[in-house]
Amino acid sequence: MDTVVAYPHIEHTDDGIPFIAETNTKVEQIALDHIAYGWSASEIHRNHPYLTLAQIFSALAYYYDNQEKMDTLIEEGLRLVTEYRALQGESPVRLRLKALGLLE
């Protein structure tokens, strides 16, 4: 028998992306703050003061309960960013900085 777990602060977009209710903050963003920066829930709250600790803990619980699916979403997002950056090429500012010897 499967157990249904409720996440009181988490909703899903029509295409299934989890986000914190009544905000535009995706669970993925909170998970990345925790993973990439090593931020605790309190540190995430300091950086996103419009979120409550309850919302943040709910997002982290959702992430860890659905880690494989969430990690796949994160990897897909990183792949898309890499793909878009490659298509865009070097920015004019970056090219100027390279010409001035300020970037490699």
Short mmCIF file of C-alpha atoms in Angstrom, two decimals:
data_model
loop_
_atom_site.label_atom_id
_atom_site.label_comp_id
_atom_site.label_asym_id
_atom_site.label_seq_id
_atom_site.Cartn_x
_atom_site.Cartn_y
_atom_site.Cartn_z
CA MET A 1 0.00 0.00 0.00
CA ASP A 2 1.35 3.41 -1.00
CA THR A 3 1.37 6.18 1.57
CA VAL A 4 0.21 9.60 0.42
CA VAL A 5 2.27 12.43 1.89
CA ALA A 6 0.79 15.90 2.06
CA TYR A 7 2.97 18.98 1.67
CA PRO A 8 0.77 21.84 2.93
CA HIS A 9 2.81 24.62 1.32
CA ILE A 10 3.54 22.94 -1.99
CA GLU A 11 1.47 23.17 -5.17
CA HIS A 12 2.19 22.12 -8.75
CA THR A 13 1.99 23.98 -12.03
CA ASP A 14 -0.16 22.49 -14.78
CA ASP A 15 2.95 20.74 -16.12
CA GLY A 16 3.82 19.25 -12.70
CA ILE A 17 6.54 21.61 -11.47
CA PRO A 18 6.37 21.92 -7.66
CA PHE A 19 6.43 25.42 -6.19
CA ILE A 20 5.71 27.09 -2.88
CA ALA A 21 2.04 28.06 -2.71
CA GLU A 22 1.18 31.73 -3.14
CA THR A 23 4.70 32.49 -4.44
CA ASN A 24 6.62 32.11 -7.68
CA THR A 25 9.37 30.17 -5.88
CA LYS A 26 10.02 26.70 -7.23
CA VAL A 27 10.97 23.88 -4.87
CA GLU A 28 13.96 23.40 -7.18
CA GLN A 29 15.27 26.88 -6.25
CA ILE A 30 15.10 26.14 -2.53
CA ALA A 31 16.76 22.75 -3.07
CA LEU A 32 19.56 24.38 -5.08
CA ASP A 33 20.14 26.99 -2.37
CA HIS A 34 20.49 24.13 0.10
CA ILE A 35 22.66 21.92 -2.11
CA ALA A 36 24.83 24.43 -3.98
CA TYR A 37 25.42 26.91 -1.18
CA GLY A 38 25.02 24.56 1.77
CA TRP A 39 22.43 26.91 3.25
CA SER A 40 20.34 25.76 6.19
CA ALA A 41 16.63 26.55 6.29
CA SER A 42 17.43 29.60 8.43
CA GLU A 43 19.98 30.86 5.90
CA ILE A 44 17.52 30.31 3.06
CA HIS A 45 14.98 32.32 5.08
CA ARG A 46 17.49 35.17 5.50
CA ASN A 47 17.98 35.24 1.72
CA HIS A 48 14.27 34.81 0.91
CA PRO A 49 12.55 36.69 3.76
CA TYR A 50 9.19 36.56 1.98
CA LEU A 51 9.11 32.79 2.65
CA THR A 52 8.24 31.36 6.04
CA LEU A 53 10.36 28.69 7.67
CA ALA A 54 7.38 26.34 7.35
CA GLN A 55 7.31 26.90 3.57
CA ILE A 56 11.07 26.30 3.34
CA PHE A 57 10.98 23.13 5.43
CA SER A 58 8.06 21.87 3.36
CA ALA A 59 10.02 22.53 0.14
CA LEU A 60 13.08 20.72 1.53
CA ALA A 61 10.93 17.80 2.69
CA TYR A 62 9.36 17.61 -0.77
CA TYR A 63 12.80 17.66 -2.37
CA TYR A 64 14.18 14.86 -0.21
CA ASP A 65 11.02 12.75 -0.53
CA ASN A 66 11.21 13.12 -4.33
CA GLN A 67 14.97 13.47 -4.73
CA GLU A 68 15.42 11.33 -7.83
CA LYS A 69 12.68 13.20 -9.73
CA MET A 70 13.88 16.59 -8.46
CA ASP A 71 17.51 15.86 -9.34
CA THR A 72 16.36 14.97 -12.85
CA LEU A 73 14.58 18.36 -13.09
CA ILE A 74 17.72 20.12 -11.84
CA GLU A 75 19.95 18.28 -14.32
CA GLU A 76 17.56 19.11 -17.17
CA GLY A 77 17.62 22.78 -16.19
CA LEU A 78 21.42 22.81 -16.13
CA ARG A 79 21.53 21.08 -19.51
CA LEU A 80 19.22 23.72 -21.00
CA VAL A 81 21.31 26.57 -19.56
CA THR A 82 24.47 25.05 -21.03
CA GLU A 83 22.75 24.57 -24.38
CA TYR A 84 21.42 28.16 -24.47
CA ARG A 85 24.81 29.58 -23.49
CA ALA A 86 26.47 27.67 -26.31
CA LEU A 87 23.92 29.00 -28.78
CA GLN A 88 24.41 32.60 -27.60
CA GLY A 89 28.19 32.56 -27.88
CA GLU A 90 30.37 35.07 -26.07
CA SER A 91 28.72 38.26 -24.84
CA PRO A 92 30.12 41.56 -26.15
CA VAL A 93 31.18 42.53 -22.62
CA ARG A 94 33.04 39.26 -22.14
CA LEU A 95 34.75 39.69 -25.52
CA ARG A 96 35.87 43.22 -24.55
CA LEU A 97 37.21 42.01 -21.21
CA LYS A 98 39.15 39.26 -23.00
CA ALA A 99 40.56 41.82 -25.46
CA LEU A 100 41.74 43.92 -22.52
CA GLY A 101 43.42 40.88 -20.99
CA LEU A 102 41.08 40.89 -17.99
CA LEU A 103 39.66 37.44 -18.76
CA GLU A 104 41.20 34.32 -20.19
#
